[in-house]
Structure formats: structure tokens, C-alpha cells
Tab-separated table of C-alpha atoms and ligand atoms in Angstrom:
chain	number	residue	atom	x	y	z
A	1	MET	CA	-18.031	-15.823	-33.355
A	2	ASP	CA	-16.793	-19.153	-31.997
A	3	ILE	CA	-16.354	-18.574	-28.271
A	4	ASN	CA	-14.169	-21.702	-28.082
A	5	ALA	CA	-11.662	-20.303	-30.588
A	6	PRO	CA	-8.248	-19.695	-28.948
A	7	ARG	CA	-8.055	-16.107	-27.681
A	8	TYR	CA	-5.419	-14.036	-25.957
A	9	ILE	CA	-5.711	-10.550	-24.446
A	10	LYS	CA	-2.940	-8.039	-25.028
A	11	LEU	CA	-3.318	-4.891	-22.942
A	12	HIS	CA	-0.810	-2.463	-24.427
A	13	ALA	CA	0.869	-1.991	-27.805
A	14	ASP	CA	4.322	-2.284	-26.173
A	15	ASP	CA	3.550	-5.632	-24.502
A	16	ASN	CA	5.548	-8.737	-25.443
A	17	VAL	CA	3.227	-11.042	-23.481
A	18	ALA	CA	-0.545	-11.581	-23.480
A	19	ILE	CA	-2.827	-13.742	-21.369
A	20	VAL	CA	-4.903	-16.720	-22.430
A	21	ALA	CA	-8.605	-15.861	-22.132
A	22	ASN	CA	-10.238	-19.253	-22.735
A	23	ASP	CA	-11.844	-21.183	-19.890
A	24	ARG	CA	-9.583	-24.065	-18.765
A	25	GLY	CA	-6.656	-22.602	-20.745
A	26	LEU	CA	-5.310	-23.799	-24.101
A	27	PRO	CA	-3.274	-26.858	-25.195
A	28	ALA	CA	0.021	-26.984	-27.124
A	29	GLY	CA	-0.626	-26.392	-30.792
A	30	ALA	CA	-3.572	-24.049	-30.229
A	31	SER	CA	-3.577	-21.552	-33.063
A	32	PHE	CA	-4.729	-17.949	-32.627
A	33	ALA	CA	-6.486	-15.842	-35.269
A	34	ASP	CA	-3.243	-13.982	-36.029
A	35	GLY	CA	-1.394	-17.246	-36.757
A	36	LEU	CA	0.511	-17.443	-33.448
A	37	VAL	CA	0.758	-21.083	-32.249
A	38	LEU	CA	1.200	-22.162	-28.609
A	39	ARG	CA	4.308	-24.286	-27.993
A	40	GLU	CA	2.927	-25.733	-24.757
A	41	ARG	CA	-0.206	-25.746	-22.586
A	42	VAL	CA	-0.995	-22.354	-20.980
A	43	PRO	CA	-3.620	-22.113	-18.196
A	44	GLN	CA	-6.364	-19.483	-18.320
A	45	GLY	CA	-5.155	-16.079	-17.136
A	46	HIS	CA	-1.501	-17.044	-17.596
A	47	LYS	CA	0.888	-15.388	-20.013
A	48	LEU	CA	2.212	-16.463	-23.403
A	49	ALA	CA	5.173	-14.918	-25.234
A	50	LEU	CA	4.018	-12.930	-28.264
A	51	VAL	CA	7.594	-12.731	-29.585
A	52	ASP	CA	10.914	-14.345	-28.715
A	53	ILE	CA	12.052	-12.874	-25.371
A	54	PRO	CA	15.842	-13.390	-24.924
A	55	ALA	CA	17.215	-14.110	-21.452
A	56	GLY	CA	17.959	-10.928	-19.526
A	57	THR	CA	15.488	-8.754	-21.402
A	58	ALA	CA	12.339	-7.093	-20.145
A	59	ILE	CA	8.946	-8.772	-19.978
A	60	ARG	CA	6.312	-6.129	-20.617
A	61	ARG	CA	2.652	-6.186	-19.652
A	62	TYR	CA	0.309	-3.180	-19.287
A	63	GLY	CA	3.072	-1.336	-21.178
A	64	ALA	CA	5.299	-1.707	-18.102
A	65	ILE	CA	8.126	-4.011	-17.051
A	66	ILE	CA	6.833	-6.810	-14.828
A	67	GLY	CA	10.172	-8.599	-14.707
A	68	THR	CA	13.199	-9.882	-16.613
A	69	ALA	CA	13.415	-13.186	-18.489
A	70	LEU	CA	15.593	-15.707	-16.571
A	71	ALA	CA	16.013	-17.824	-19.746
A	72	ASP	CA	15.276	-17.507	-23.444
A	73	ILE	CA	11.488	-17.602	-23.830
A	74	PRO	CA	10.470	-18.463	-27.400
A	75	GLN	CA	7.391	-17.077	-29.096
A	76	GLY	CA	4.295	-19.072	-28.120
A	77	ALA	CA	5.780	-20.363	-24.850
A	78	TRP	CA	4.217	-20.150	-21.384
A	79	VAL	CA	5.778	-17.270	-19.422
A	80	ALA	CA	5.623	-19.131	-16.122
A	81	GLU	CA	6.543	-17.627	-12.759
A	82	LYS	CA	9.887	-19.501	-12.631
A	83	LEU	CA	11.006	-17.710	-15.823
A	84	VAL	CA	10.436	-14.210	-14.438
A	85	ARG	CA	12.852	-12.300	-12.219
A	86	MET	CA	10.820	-9.869	-10.106
A	87	PRO	CA	11.817	-6.178	-10.316
A	88	GLU	CA	13.261	-4.636	-7.174
A	89	ALA	CA	10.584	-3.219	-4.844
A	90	PRO	CA	10.299	0.501	-5.545
A	91	ASP	CA	12.486	2.443	-3.116
A	92	LEU	CA	10.678	5.664	-2.239
A	93	ALA	CA	14.011	7.492	-2.109
A	94	ARG	CA	14.855	6.541	-5.704
A	95	LEU	CA	11.729	6.832	-7.827
A	96	SER	CA	11.264	7.705	-11.456
A	97	PRO	CA	10.860	11.450	-11.995
A	98	PRO	CA	7.855	12.724	-13.964
A	99	SER	CA	8.288	11.488	-17.503
A	100	THR	CA	7.502	13.102	-20.809
A	101	ARG	CA	5.407	10.000	-21.563
A	102	ALA	CA	2.635	11.360	-19.334
A	103	THR	CA	1.323	13.610	-22.035
A	104	GLN	CA	-2.095	15.193	-22.116
A	105	LEU	CA	-4.613	13.199	-24.152
A	106	PRO	CA	-6.592	15.042	-26.858
A	107	SER	CA	-9.675	16.737	-25.481
A	108	LEU	CA	-13.120	15.304	-26.056
A	109	ASP	CA	-15.856	17.886	-26.542
A	110	GLY	CA	-19.634	17.834	-26.551
A	111	PHE	CA	-20.425	15.352	-23.765
A	112	THR	CA	-22.911	16.512	-21.135
A	113	PHE	CA	-25.004	15.214	-18.269
A	114	GLU	CA	-28.012	16.489	-16.343
A	115	GLY	CA	-26.822	17.555	-12.903
A	116	PHE	CA	-27.736	19.722	-9.905
A	117	ARG	CA	-25.539	22.817	-9.971
A	118	ASN	CA	-24.617	24.223	-6.548
A	119	PRO	CA	-23.901	27.836	-5.539
A	120	ASP	CA	-20.188	26.984	-5.098
A	121	GLY	CA	-19.979	25.779	-8.723
A	122	SER	CA	-19.880	22.059	-7.919
A	123	VAL	CA	-22.489	19.792	-9.534
A	124	GLY	CA	-24.356	16.943	-7.856
A	125	THR	CA	-25.635	13.786	-9.499
A	126	ARG	CA	-28.340	13.347	-6.856
A	127	ASN	CA	-30.407	15.679	-4.649
A	128	VAL	CA	-29.950	14.402	-1.110
A	129	LEU	CA	-30.562	15.909	2.342
A	130	ALA	CA	-27.630	15.003	4.598
A	131	VAL	CA	-27.480	15.481	8.357
A	132	SER	CA	-24.006	15.579	9.907
A	133	THR	CA	-23.261	14.358	13.390
A	134	SER	CA	-20.409	15.227	15.718
A	135	VAL	CA	-20.590	12.076	17.821
A	136	GLN	CA	-22.002	8.541	17.745
A	137	CYS	CA	-24.139	9.225	20.852
A	138	VAL	CA	-26.764	10.987	18.700
A	139	ALA	CA	-26.993	8.315	15.993
A	140	GLY	CA	-30.011	6.435	17.383
A	141	THR	CA	-31.993	9.619	17.968
A	142	LEU	CA	-31.106	10.931	14.534
A	143	ASP	CA	-32.099	7.643	12.878
A	144	PHE	CA	-35.451	7.807	14.697
A	145	ALA	CA	-36.027	11.394	13.512
A	146	LEU	CA	-34.945	10.629	9.951
A	147	GLN	CA	-37.363	7.700	9.699
A	148	ARG	CA	-40.115	10.177	10.478
A	149	VAL	CA	-38.692	12.676	7.970
A	150	ARG	CA	-38.644	10.003	5.261
A	151	SER	CA	-42.169	8.788	5.880
A	152	GLU	CA	-43.918	12.078	6.691
A	153	LEU	CA	-41.957	14.890	5.005
A	154	LEU	CA	-40.083	13.482	2.030
A	155	PRO	CA	-43.218	12.610	-0.028
A	156	ARG	CA	-44.033	16.344	-0.033
A	157	TYR	CA	-40.693	17.179	-1.708
A	158	PRO	CA	-40.642	15.155	-4.933
A	159	ASN	CA	-37.413	16.717	-6.224
A	160	VAL	CA	-35.427	15.371	-3.269
A	161	ASP	CA	-34.014	11.868	-3.836
A	162	GLY	CA	-33.375	10.889	-0.239
A	163	VAL	CA	-32.326	11.695	3.317
A	164	VAL	CA	-29.012	10.479	4.742
A	165	GLY	CA	-27.667	10.622	8.302
A	166	LEU	CA	-23.867	10.998	8.287
A	167	THR	CA	-23.454	8.853	11.385
A	168	HIS	CA	-20.143	7.338	12.511
A	169	THR	CA	-18.309	6.002	15.558
A	170	TYR	CA	-16.122	9.077	16.111
A	171	GLY	CA	-16.401	12.103	18.423
A	172	CYS	CA	-16.143	10.730	21.959
A	173	GLY	CA	-13.159	9.009	23.559
A	174	VAL	CA	-10.772	10.190	20.869
A	175	ALA	CA	-7.381	11.884	21.017
A	176	ILE	CA	-8.790	14.978	19.368
A	177	ASP	CA	-5.458	16.817	19.057
A	178	ALA	CA	-3.295	13.882	17.988
A	179	PRO	CA	-1.669	14.683	14.617
A	180	ASP	CA	-3.515	11.915	12.773
A	181	ALA	CA	-6.882	13.046	14.163
A	182	ALA	CA	-6.823	15.570	11.332
A	183	ILE	CA	-7.892	12.738	9.009
A	184	PRO	CA	-11.272	11.779	10.554
A	185	ILE	CA	-12.089	15.411	11.396
A	186	ARG	CA	-11.292	16.588	7.865
A	187	THR	CA	-13.295	13.662	6.478
A	188	LEU	CA	-16.417	14.573	8.466
A	189	ALA	CA	-16.152	18.269	7.591
A	190	ASN	CA	-15.727	17.524	3.888
A	191	LEU	CA	-18.401	14.795	3.775
A	192	ALA	CA	-21.043	17.433	4.508
A	193	ARG	CA	-19.756	19.427	1.510
A	194	ASN	CA	-20.334	16.600	-0.997
A	195	PRO	CA	-21.945	18.130	-4.114
A	196	ASN	CA	-24.916	15.765	-3.887
A	197	PHE	CA	-26.020	17.529	-0.665
A	198	GLY	CA	-26.604	20.953	-2.211
A	199	GLY	CA	-24.699	22.966	0.416
A	200	GLN	CA	-27.429	22.542	3.049
A	201	ALA	CA	-25.220	21.755	6.040
A	202	MET	CA	-26.591	20.960	9.491
A	203	VAL	CA	-25.066	19.148	12.462
A	204	VAL	CA	-26.714	17.205	15.267
A	205	GLY	CA	-24.444	17.045	18.319
A	206	LEU	CA	-24.749	15.933	21.914
A	207	GLY	CA	-23.108	18.725	23.916
A	208	CYS	CA	-20.199	17.141	25.797
A	209	GLU	CA	-18.329	15.490	22.912
A	210	LYS	CA	-14.689	16.220	22.168
A	211	LEU	CA	-15.364	16.896	18.491
A	212	LEU	CA	-17.106	20.281	18.546
A	213	PRO	CA	-19.928	20.505	15.946
A	214	GLU	CA	-18.538	23.885	14.831
A	215	ARG	CA	-15.485	22.093	13.451
A	216	LEU	CA	-17.675	20.342	10.897
A	217	LEU	CA	-19.169	23.525	9.436
A	218	PRO	CA	-17.641	26.160	7.173
A	219	ASP	CA	-16.409	29.340	8.900
A	220	GLY	CA	-19.242	31.795	9.472
A	221	ALA	CA	-22.005	29.170	9.484
A	222	PRO	CA	-25.002	30.401	11.542
A	223	PRO	CA	-25.724	28.837	14.964
A	224	SER	CA	-29.043	27.628	13.539
A	225	ASP	CA	-27.087	25.008	11.561
A	226	ILE	CA	-26.287	23.179	14.841
A	227	MET	CA	-28.537	21.537	17.418
A	228	ARG	CA	-27.378	19.736	20.575
A	229	LEU	CA	-29.473	17.106	22.304
A	230	GLN	CA	-28.256	18.348	25.738
A	231	ASP	CA	-29.707	21.818	25.044
A	232	GLU	CA	-31.776	22.668	28.160
A	233	ALA	CA	-34.652	23.770	25.959
A	234	PHE	CA	-35.451	20.117	25.247
A	235	HIS	CA	-37.728	18.511	27.823
A	236	GLY	CA	-37.407	14.896	26.821
A	237	PHE	CA	-37.029	12.950	23.603
A	238	GLY	CA	-40.047	14.250	21.681
A	239	PRO	CA	-38.846	17.860	21.424
A	240	MET	CA	-35.399	16.684	20.248
A	241	VAL	CA	-36.979	14.726	17.430
A	242	GLU	CA	-39.222	17.689	16.646
A	243	ALA	CA	-36.212	20.043	16.442
A	244	ILE	CA	-34.307	17.722	14.096
A	245	THR	CA	-37.425	17.320	11.952
A	246	GLU	CA	-37.882	21.091	11.783
A	247	MET	CA	-34.258	21.640	10.701
A	248	CYS	CA	-34.762	19.014	8.009
A	249	ARG	CA	-38.020	20.590	6.861
A	250	ALA	CA	-36.342	23.976	6.286
A	251	ARG	CA	-33.604	22.355	4.193
A	252	LEU	CA	-36.000	20.148	2.227
A	253	GLU	CA	-37.835	23.331	1.169
A	254	ILE	CA	-34.588	24.650	-0.329
A	255	LEU	CA	-33.406	21.352	-1.831
A	256	ASN	CA	-36.783	20.770	-3.474
A	257	ARG	CA	-36.166	23.836	-5.637
A	258	ARG	CA	-33.036	22.258	-7.121
A	259	GLN	CA	-33.512	21.257	-10.752
A	260	ARG	CA	-31.307	19.212	-13.037
A	261	GLU	CA	-29.699	21.257	-15.787
A	262	THR	CA	-27.449	20.352	-18.676
A	263	CYS	CA	-23.820	20.499	-17.517
A	264	PRO	CA	-20.601	19.747	-19.381
A	265	ALA	CA	-19.014	16.398	-18.522
A	266	SER	CA	-16.133	18.450	-17.089
A	267	ASP	CA	-18.300	19.070	-14.005
A	268	LEU	CA	-18.284	15.375	-13.090
A	269	VAL	CA	-16.230	14.048	-10.171
A	270	ILE	CA	-16.006	10.249	-10.417
A	271	GLY	CA	-14.396	7.863	-7.930
A	272	LEU	CA	-12.901	4.505	-8.925
A	273	GLN	CA	-12.530	1.483	-6.688
A	274	CYS	CA	-12.218	-2.294	-6.804
A	275	GLY	CA	-13.091	-4.999	-4.315
A	276	GLY	CA	-13.529	-8.762	-4.310
A	277	SER	CA	-11.091	-8.969	-7.225
A	278	ASP	CA	-10.377	-12.057	-9.320
A	279	ALA	CA	-7.892	-13.064	-12.025
A	280	PHE	CA	-9.845	-11.075	-14.613
A	281	SER	CA	-10.034	-7.801	-12.667
A	282	GLY	CA	-6.839	-6.558	-14.259
A	283	VAL	CA	-7.796	-7.959	-17.670
A	284	THR	CA	-11.402	-6.951	-18.309
A	285	ALA	CA	-13.101	-4.573	-15.869
A	286	ASN	CA	-10.097	-2.496	-14.788
A	287	PRO	CA	-8.731	-1.893	-18.325
A	288	ALA	CA	-12.247	-1.020	-19.563
A	289	LEU	CA	-12.628	1.341	-16.611
A	290	GLY	CA	-9.201	2.792	-17.409
A	291	PHE	CA	-10.364	3.474	-20.955
A	292	ALA	CA	-13.520	5.144	-19.588
A	293	ALA	CA	-11.382	7.137	-17.106
A	294	ASP	CA	-9.316	8.470	-20.000
A	295	LEU	CA	-12.530	9.473	-21.815
A	296	LEU	CA	-13.736	11.278	-18.684
A	297	VAL	CA	-10.417	13.098	-18.260
A	298	ARG	CA	-10.383	13.982	-21.967
A	299	ALA	CA	-13.892	15.434	-21.464
A	300	GLY	CA	-12.465	17.596	-18.663
A	301	ALA	CA	-13.885	15.646	-15.719
A	302	THR	CA	-12.218	14.843	-12.415
A	303	VAL	CA	-11.418	11.169	-11.799
A	304	MET	CA	-10.104	9.860	-8.484
A	305	PHE	CA	-8.405	6.534	-7.941
A	306	SER	CA	-7.265	5.365	-4.520
A	307	GLU	CA	-6.277	2.338	-2.413
A	308	VAL	CA	-2.644	2.917	-1.395
A	309	THR	CA	-1.843	-0.728	-0.666
A	310	GLU	CA	-3.074	-1.723	-4.146
A	311	VAL	CA	-0.726	0.686	-5.947
A	312	ARG	CA	2.285	0.789	-3.632
A	313	ASP	CA	4.312	-1.816	-5.518
A	314	ALA	CA	3.936	-0.036	-8.844
A	315	ILE	CA	4.401	3.459	-7.436
A	316	HIS	CA	7.391	4.072	-9.711
A	317	LEU	CA	4.958	3.946	-12.637
A	318	LEU	CA	2.677	6.504	-10.992
A	319	THR	CA	5.468	8.970	-10.191
A	320	ALA	CA	6.453	8.682	-13.866
A	321	ARG	CA	2.903	9.778	-14.741
A	322	ALA	CA	2.911	12.745	-12.347
A	323	ALA	CA	2.137	16.030	-14.090
A	324	ASP	CA	5.106	17.675	-12.345
A	325	ALA	CA	7.741	17.113	-9.677
A	326	GLY	CA	5.443	18.449	-6.955
A	327	VAL	CA	2.798	15.820	-7.706
A	328	ALA	CA	5.478	13.100	-7.720
A	329	ALA	CA	6.692	14.322	-4.316
A	330	ASP	CA	3.118	14.246	-3.003
A	331	LEU	CA	2.733	10.629	-4.171
A	332	VAL	CA	5.906	9.713	-2.298
A	333	ARG	CA	4.641	11.570	0.788
A	334	GLU	CA	1.418	9.549	0.882
A	335	MET	CA	3.221	6.213	0.270
A	336	ALA	CA	5.771	7.008	3.005
A	337	TRP	CA	3.006	7.989	5.425
A	338	TYR	CA	1.225	4.672	4.746
A	339	ASP	CA	4.466	2.653	5.016
A	340	ALA	CA	5.018	4.189	8.467
A	341	TYR	CA	1.375	3.644	9.474
A	342	LEU	CA	1.563	-0.051	8.558
A	343	ALA	CA	4.976	-0.458	10.195
A	344	ARG	CA	3.631	1.097	13.414
A	345	GLY	CA	0.867	-1.517	13.408
A	346	GLY	CA	3.314	-4.334	12.723
A	347	ALA	CA	1.772	-5.086	9.306
A	348	ASP	CA	3.930	-6.669	6.624
A	349	ARG	CA	3.571	-4.496	3.528
A	350	SER	CA	5.788	-6.747	1.448
A	351	ALA	CA	3.478	-9.760	1.733
A	352	ASN	CA	3.805	-11.368	-1.662
A	353	THR	CA	1.161	-12.441	-4.128
A	354	THR	CA	-1.167	-15.040	-2.631
A	355	PRO	CA	-1.321	-18.637	-3.888
A	356	GLY	CA	-4.697	-17.727	-5.426
A	357	ASN	CA	-3.098	-14.825	-7.304
A	358	LYS	CA	-0.356	-17.110	-8.634
A	359	SER	CA	-2.681	-19.869	-9.784
A	360	GLY	CA	-4.638	-17.101	-11.498
A	361	GLY	CA	-1.533	-16.170	-13.456
A	362	LEU	CA	-0.064	-13.212	-11.524
A	363	VAL	CA	3.674	-13.849	-11.183
A	364	ASN	CA	4.490	-11.094	-8.674
A	365	ILE	CA	3.295	-8.058	-6.725
A	366	VAL	CA	4.266	-5.642	-9.474
A	367	GLU	CA	1.972	-7.407	-11.942
A	368	LYS	CA	-0.798	-7.451	-9.325
A	369	ALA	CA	-0.475	-3.702	-8.678
A	370	LEU	CA	-0.476	-3.039	-12.429
A	371	GLY	CA	-3.833	-4.796	-12.683
A	372	SER	CA	-5.183	-2.380	-10.095
A	373	ILE	CA	-3.732	0.887	-11.407
A	374	VAL	CA	-4.749	0.097	-14.994
A	375	LYS	CA	-8.190	1.377	-13.989
A	376	SER	CA	-6.680	4.872	-13.772
A	377	GLY	CA	-6.079	4.875	-17.536
A	378	SER	CA	-3.115	6.690	-18.984
A	379	SER	CA	-3.648	10.372	-18.147
A	380	PRO	CA	-1.108	12.440	-16.225
A	381	ILE	CA	-1.792	12.597	-12.465
A	382	VAL	CA	-2.472	16.254	-11.709
A	383	GLU	CA	-2.977	16.170	-7.931
A	384	VAL	CA	-2.574	13.942	-4.862
A	385	LEU	CA	-5.035	14.170	-1.989
A	386	ALA	CA	-4.374	13.240	1.619
A	387	PRO	CA	-7.211	11.021	2.965
A	388	GLY	CA	-10.542	12.911	2.885
A	389	ALA	CA	-9.103	16.114	1.356
A	390	ARG	CA	-10.841	18.030	-1.420
A	391	PRO	CA	-9.295	18.547	-4.862
A	392	SER	CA	-8.243	21.899	-6.263
A	393	LYS	CA	-7.835	20.669	-9.842
A	394	ARG	CA	-9.669	18.770	-12.549
A	395	GLY	CA	-8.228	15.719	-14.233
A	396	LEU	CA	-6.829	12.460	-12.884
A	397	ILE	CA	-6.219	12.589	-9.131
A	398	PHE	CA	-4.755	10.066	-6.705
A	399	ALA	CA	-6.867	10.272	-3.541
A	400	ALA	CA	-4.938	8.341	-0.872
A	401	THR	CA	-7.160	5.886	1.018
A	402	PRO	CA	-6.946	2.386	2.468
A	403	ALA	CA	-8.182	-0.357	0.129
A	404	SER	CA	-11.059	-1.225	2.506
A	405	ASP	CA	-14.195	-0.818	0.404
A	406	PHE	CA	-16.305	1.215	2.849
A	407	ILE	CA	-13.400	3.362	4.108
A	408	CYS	CA	-12.353	4.134	0.538
A	409	GLY	CA	-15.975	4.933	-0.314
A	410	THR	CA	-16.344	7.248	2.686
A	411	LEU	CA	-13.073	9.071	1.949
A	412	GLN	CA	-13.893	9.505	-1.746
A	413	LEU	CA	-17.299	10.952	-0.783
A	414	ALA	CA	-15.448	13.433	1.450
A	415	SER	CA	-13.208	14.260	-1.504
A	416	GLY	CA	-16.343	15.186	-3.425
A	417	ILE	CA	-17.237	12.329	-5.778
A	418	GLY	CA	-20.729	12.428	-7.251
A	419	LEU	CA	-20.586	8.807	-8.412
A	420	GLN	CA	-18.360	5.785	-7.853
A	421	VAL	CA	-17.505	2.973	-10.268
A	422	PHE	CA	-16.672	-0.276	-8.480
A	423	THR	CA	-15.137	-3.287	-10.228
A	424	THR	CA	-15.553	-6.749	-8.744
A	425	GLY	CA	-14.842	-10.318	-9.814
A	426	ARG	CA	-16.054	-12.357	-6.873
A	427	GLY	CA	-18.986	-10.001	-6.185
A	428	THR	CA	-20.127	-7.691	-3.403
A	429	PRO	CA	-23.498	-5.976	-2.903
A	430	TYR	CA	-21.615	-2.791	-1.896
A	431	GLY	CA	-23.388	0.547	-2.150
A	432	LEU	CA	-23.259	4.139	-0.857
A	433	ALA	CA	-26.307	6.050	0.365
A	434	ALA	CA	-24.912	9.442	-0.652
A	435	ALA	CA	-23.899	8.720	-4.256
A	436	PRO	CA	-24.741	6.183	-6.938
A	437	VAL	CA	-22.334	3.235	-7.288
A	438	LEU	CA	-22.009	1.429	-10.618
A	439	LYS	CA	-20.829	-2.122	-10.044
A	440	VAL	CA	-18.846	-3.612	-12.917
A	441	ALA	CA	-18.353	-7.388	-13.140
A	442	THR	CA	-15.022	-8.713	-14.416
A	443	ASN	CA	-16.696	-11.860	-15.745
A	444	SER	CA	-20.045	-12.674	-17.313
A	445	VAL	CA	-20.691	-15.599	-14.952
A	446	LEU	CA	-20.959	-13.196	-12.014
A	447	ALA	CA	-22.933	-10.643	-14.066
A	448	LYS	CA	-25.509	-13.319	-14.937
A	449	ARG	CA	-25.698	-14.877	-11.457
A	450	TRP	CA	-26.037	-11.447	-9.807
A	451	HIS	CA	-28.298	-10.022	-12.535
A	452	ASP	CA	-30.056	-7.760	-10.013
A	453	LEU	CA	-26.921	-6.449	-8.268
A	454	ILE	CA	-24.343	-5.944	-11.042
A	455	ASP	CA	-24.829	-2.899	-13.269
A	456	PHE	CA	-22.344	-3.591	-16.060
A	457	ASP	CA	-20.656	-6.690	-17.487
A	458	ALA	CA	-17.064	-6.288	-18.698
A	459	GLY	CA	-16.682	-10.051	-19.170
A	460	GLY	CA	-17.142	-9.837	-22.938
A	461	ILE	CA	-13.490	-8.760	-23.151
A	462	ALA	CA	-12.444	-12.224	-21.950
A	463	THR	CA	-14.945	-14.157	-24.049
A	464	GLY	CA	-13.872	-12.257	-27.138
A	465	THR	CA	-17.270	-10.686	-27.797
A	466	ALA	CA	-16.224	-7.124	-26.923
A	467	SER	CA	-13.085	-5.001	-27.085
A	468	ILE	CA	-11.628	-2.966	-24.223
A	469	GLU	CA	-12.321	0.194	-26.228
A	470	ASP	CA	-15.975	-0.580	-26.980
A	471	THR	CA	-16.579	-1.729	-23.398
A	472	GLY	CA	-14.893	1.462	-22.123
A	473	TRP	CA	-17.113	3.625	-24.323
A	474	ASP	CA	-20.238	1.782	-23.124
A	475	LEU	CA	-19.176	2.292	-19.508
A	476	PHE	CA	-18.454	5.992	-20.147
A	477	ARG	CA	-21.978	6.443	-21.551
A	478	LEU	CA	-23.499	4.537	-18.618
A	479	ILE	CA	-21.627	6.854	-16.200
A	480	LEU	CA	-23.194	9.900	-17.925
A	481	GLU	CA	-26.660	8.283	-17.868
A	482	THR	CA	-26.303	7.416	-14.192
A	483	ALA	CA	-25.001	10.861	-13.251
A	484	SER	CA	-28.066	12.279	-15.027
A	485	GLY	CA	-30.469	10.180	-12.955
A	486	ARG	CA	-31.671	8.287	-16.027
A	487	ASN	CA	-30.061	5.029	-14.900
A	488	ILE	CA	-30.534	3.937	-11.276
A	489	PRO	CA	-27.883	1.449	-10.097
A	490	TRP	CA	-29.114	-1.767	-8.517
A	491	SER	CA	-27.939	-0.886	-4.995
A	492	ASP	CA	-30.069	2.286	-5.177
A	493	ARG	CA	-33.069	0.396	-6.542
A	494	TRP	CA	-32.924	-1.956	-3.555
A	495	GLY	CA	-31.990	0.854	-1.165
A	496	ILE	CA	-28.962	-1.042	0.146
A	497	ALA	CA	-25.909	0.868	1.312
A	498	ASN	CA	-22.908	0.292	3.533
A	499	THR	CA	-22.493	2.412	6.640
A	500	LEU	CA	-19.925	5.180	6.511
A	501	ALA	CA	-16.556	4.096	7.899
A	502	LEU	CA	-14.087	6.758	8.964
A	503	PHE	CA	-10.344	6.249	8.676
A	504	ASN	CA	-9.016	7.052	12.125
A	505	PRO	CA	-5.292	6.284	12.495
A	506	ALA	CA	-5.167	8.361	15.742
A	507	PRO	CA	-5.457	6.888	19.256
A	508	VAL	CA	-8.766	6.235	20.968
A	509	THR	CA	-8.847	7.152	24.674
B	1	LIG	CA1	-11.405	-1.681	-2.217
């Protein structure tokens, strides 16, 4: 295949525009394989008209309306920003109702992975000992104890993949009863229930913190699941470390008996995220991930996508994909909550596309949001989760989180993901200690430069060497391999992970 041959990328059968894939764009007269000829120069990442688009009619990309033509745009012309009237910002009071277009995709049978089944029915992709904490004061002591656990105990338990301290900056000096405090408290309680931890909860607390350790454990948990450094039984630092080590030892004994077993793909819970995006995020990696997300949902799995500020300006397209009116109402509830949260902080939600976005070919915020939500595929949205909440259904779920990489990662872990897929164009060495993260590059230049950090290259879609469908299938298979422990992502091989970051919209005192 001639990689210099003119190529465009069309993302949906209904689209009347496509983007130019070639480096440095294409000149007037460039002729595509299907016979279409460019009437003028079109820069890379910018749109060309696939058919004549009369003035006043819809311009469609991602199968959605990104604007209206302000003049007649002939076939083969550059659909430049000045020719596109931006759609009205979605008004939360007047959103599309659930549409019949959000139909269930045909089921996909026979796909399995090797996972760790838990007593509550959930399935982990890793076998990890996690130690919860109720306050930051204990973090240093816990880290000290866990270093000893890793070096002295862990080698004796070969079936256990690792030991993680769920440390954070919460617990002291917080408005514990403020309405929004429910978010960090719920997050910490649900983090300990992540399927990768095997149900072996324990909490290290201090003794005078506002966040009581009991609030992080399920009802009826035995007192032996909690230790407090201020307990008068401890004469000095050594006995504290010994007590933490002993609690860990008892749980390692249990976790070491966990074995991988063949589980249907429907037991998977996969989180999706992007960060460090570029002009190709919405063209290569996110559409391929969307295809893989559809395969996962068709196989019965649970897939969560997030990042409220990335989807807000295309929310009318998500409410149209809601499985029912209740789900649509829940989407509106989370958008309205975030609008109010940002307004309270004086943030300008309506900040338009950046100059970098525009030079990359994105004409407006609707098109930008479409490039983000395309990673959710085309399945109906069956449930909406408040930040850090756990799902009650399988299928495609919107888990409301900020777009911040580490906060989104922390909240999705609390919502129960066993694995996260992370798309990036500019690159980030992001990782999570509690769950494997597959990093997907939007372009092959990054994938080659960061050959020992990037797990999957979706750039072939832009260079014309791979289709969205084939790339999506490859990514789907890699997700199953990684969930089975047969593929270890680069961040896990290096042992690099970001610290947990709670979302605390409540006051600090
Ligand atoms: Ca992000």
C-alpha cells in the first residue's frame, strides 16, 4: 500500500464529510481511491465534503449533526470553520428523549477470560491486597509497613500480584456532613470493594479523625478489620507496624488461595478514559475503542465511560441513546450538578475550542465532544452513576467523573472497573496500581517513540494500514488477554502508578 496515496477517514455511514488523513494535508486535485477529487487544499485532520452540501442543510460527522452549512459546499471542497454554523448549546431543560435508534446490538457469544471470581459474584483481573485508610495521617506509617510486607511476606504468596495502600488526603479537616462529602466518602468505601481486591477489606485509621473507619466497611464487618494507631495497646511505632503486617498476613493467606478460572466476557467491568488528546484522538483511537466497547457490550460486559466536561456539549446525543427516560433524566441530573459545581467555582463551562483544536480541524465544541464520546461506541446507555457509585446493571454505563486523569481513574476504580483503557495522542505514562491500564496511542509516531510505555497503536487507521473495525477487534482481544493476566501493560511492568486522587467538592475546614 502506498502510504502517500490520498486518504480520507469517514466515521459513520450517515456522514457527508470525512477528514484528510495524510501528513501535511492534500493539495487541490488530489484524487482518492473512490474517484473523489479535492477542489482545493485541505489540511490534515480537516474536513472535506463527500457530497454536495446545500446551504442551510446539516453537516454530519460521527453520524451526528456538527453544524449547518452557511453556504453551498460542493463535493470535494474544504469544510472550513467559516462555513459551519455551530448548533445551539444543548439546553438541559430541552433535551432529546430516548430514541428508538439506541437499539440493542446483536449479542456476541463464546468470548471468555481467565479471572478471579469473588464470593459476591464479581470477577477480578488481578489478585491484589488493598489496605484502606480513613485519614492521611496514617499514610507514612502504612507505607513503611507495606514496604516490609512486600519485601518479607509477598514472596511467600506467589498467587498474589501486589499490595496497595489506598492512601489519600481526606479524613481530617473536612466538612464531614456537608452534602457533597457523600462523594469522597462513597468513593473510599467503594474503592475497597473493587473486584481486584478479593473482598478482603481492612482499614488503618488514626483514632481522632472525622471520617470514622467504620464508614468505609460493609455493615456487620468485624472489629478485627480495623486498627487505629492511637490504640493504647501500641507502645511506640514498632508494634503499630507489626499489627498492620499481621493483618496483611492473614489476608494474604486467603488471597493466595484465589485461582484464575474461565469466566464469560460478561463478567468484565472495563473503564474508558482519554488524556493528552490530539487531533487524531477522535479519529483513530477513540473510534477503535468505541468499536471494542460495542464488542464488549455485545459480549455482555459492563463498560463505563466518564469525563463530564468532555461530553457536556454533546449531551443531547447521549440522552438520545439512553435506554429509557429514567436514564436520560439521570444524565441530565449529573450534567446539571456539574454545571452548578463549575458555576460555584466561577469556571466558564462554555469555553470554546482552543486554537490548537481549530488548527487540528475541530470547528466547534460539539465536534470536539463527539470525538470524545465516540469511544463509548453505539450501545444504549443502561445506567448513570454518580461519582464513585457502583453499578447495578451490565452494559454501557455513564459514570460521572471529572476529566482529570487520576480523579477519573480513582472514581472508576470505586465504581468497580477491573481494567481501564486509556487513549492518548500527546502521551502520558499514566497508570493505576489497583488495575491494569492499557494505553492506546492515537498515532504511530507516539507509539514508536514511547515503545516501552504505549500498549497499543491505533495510528494505522490514519496511515491507511488498518481499519477501525480490525483495530477495534485487535483491541478487544488485547483487553481479554490483559484481563486474563497473559498480557502485562507497560505501566505494570515498570511498576509505575499515579496516586489515588479523591474528588472532594465539599468544603475543607
Ligand atoms: Ca482524562
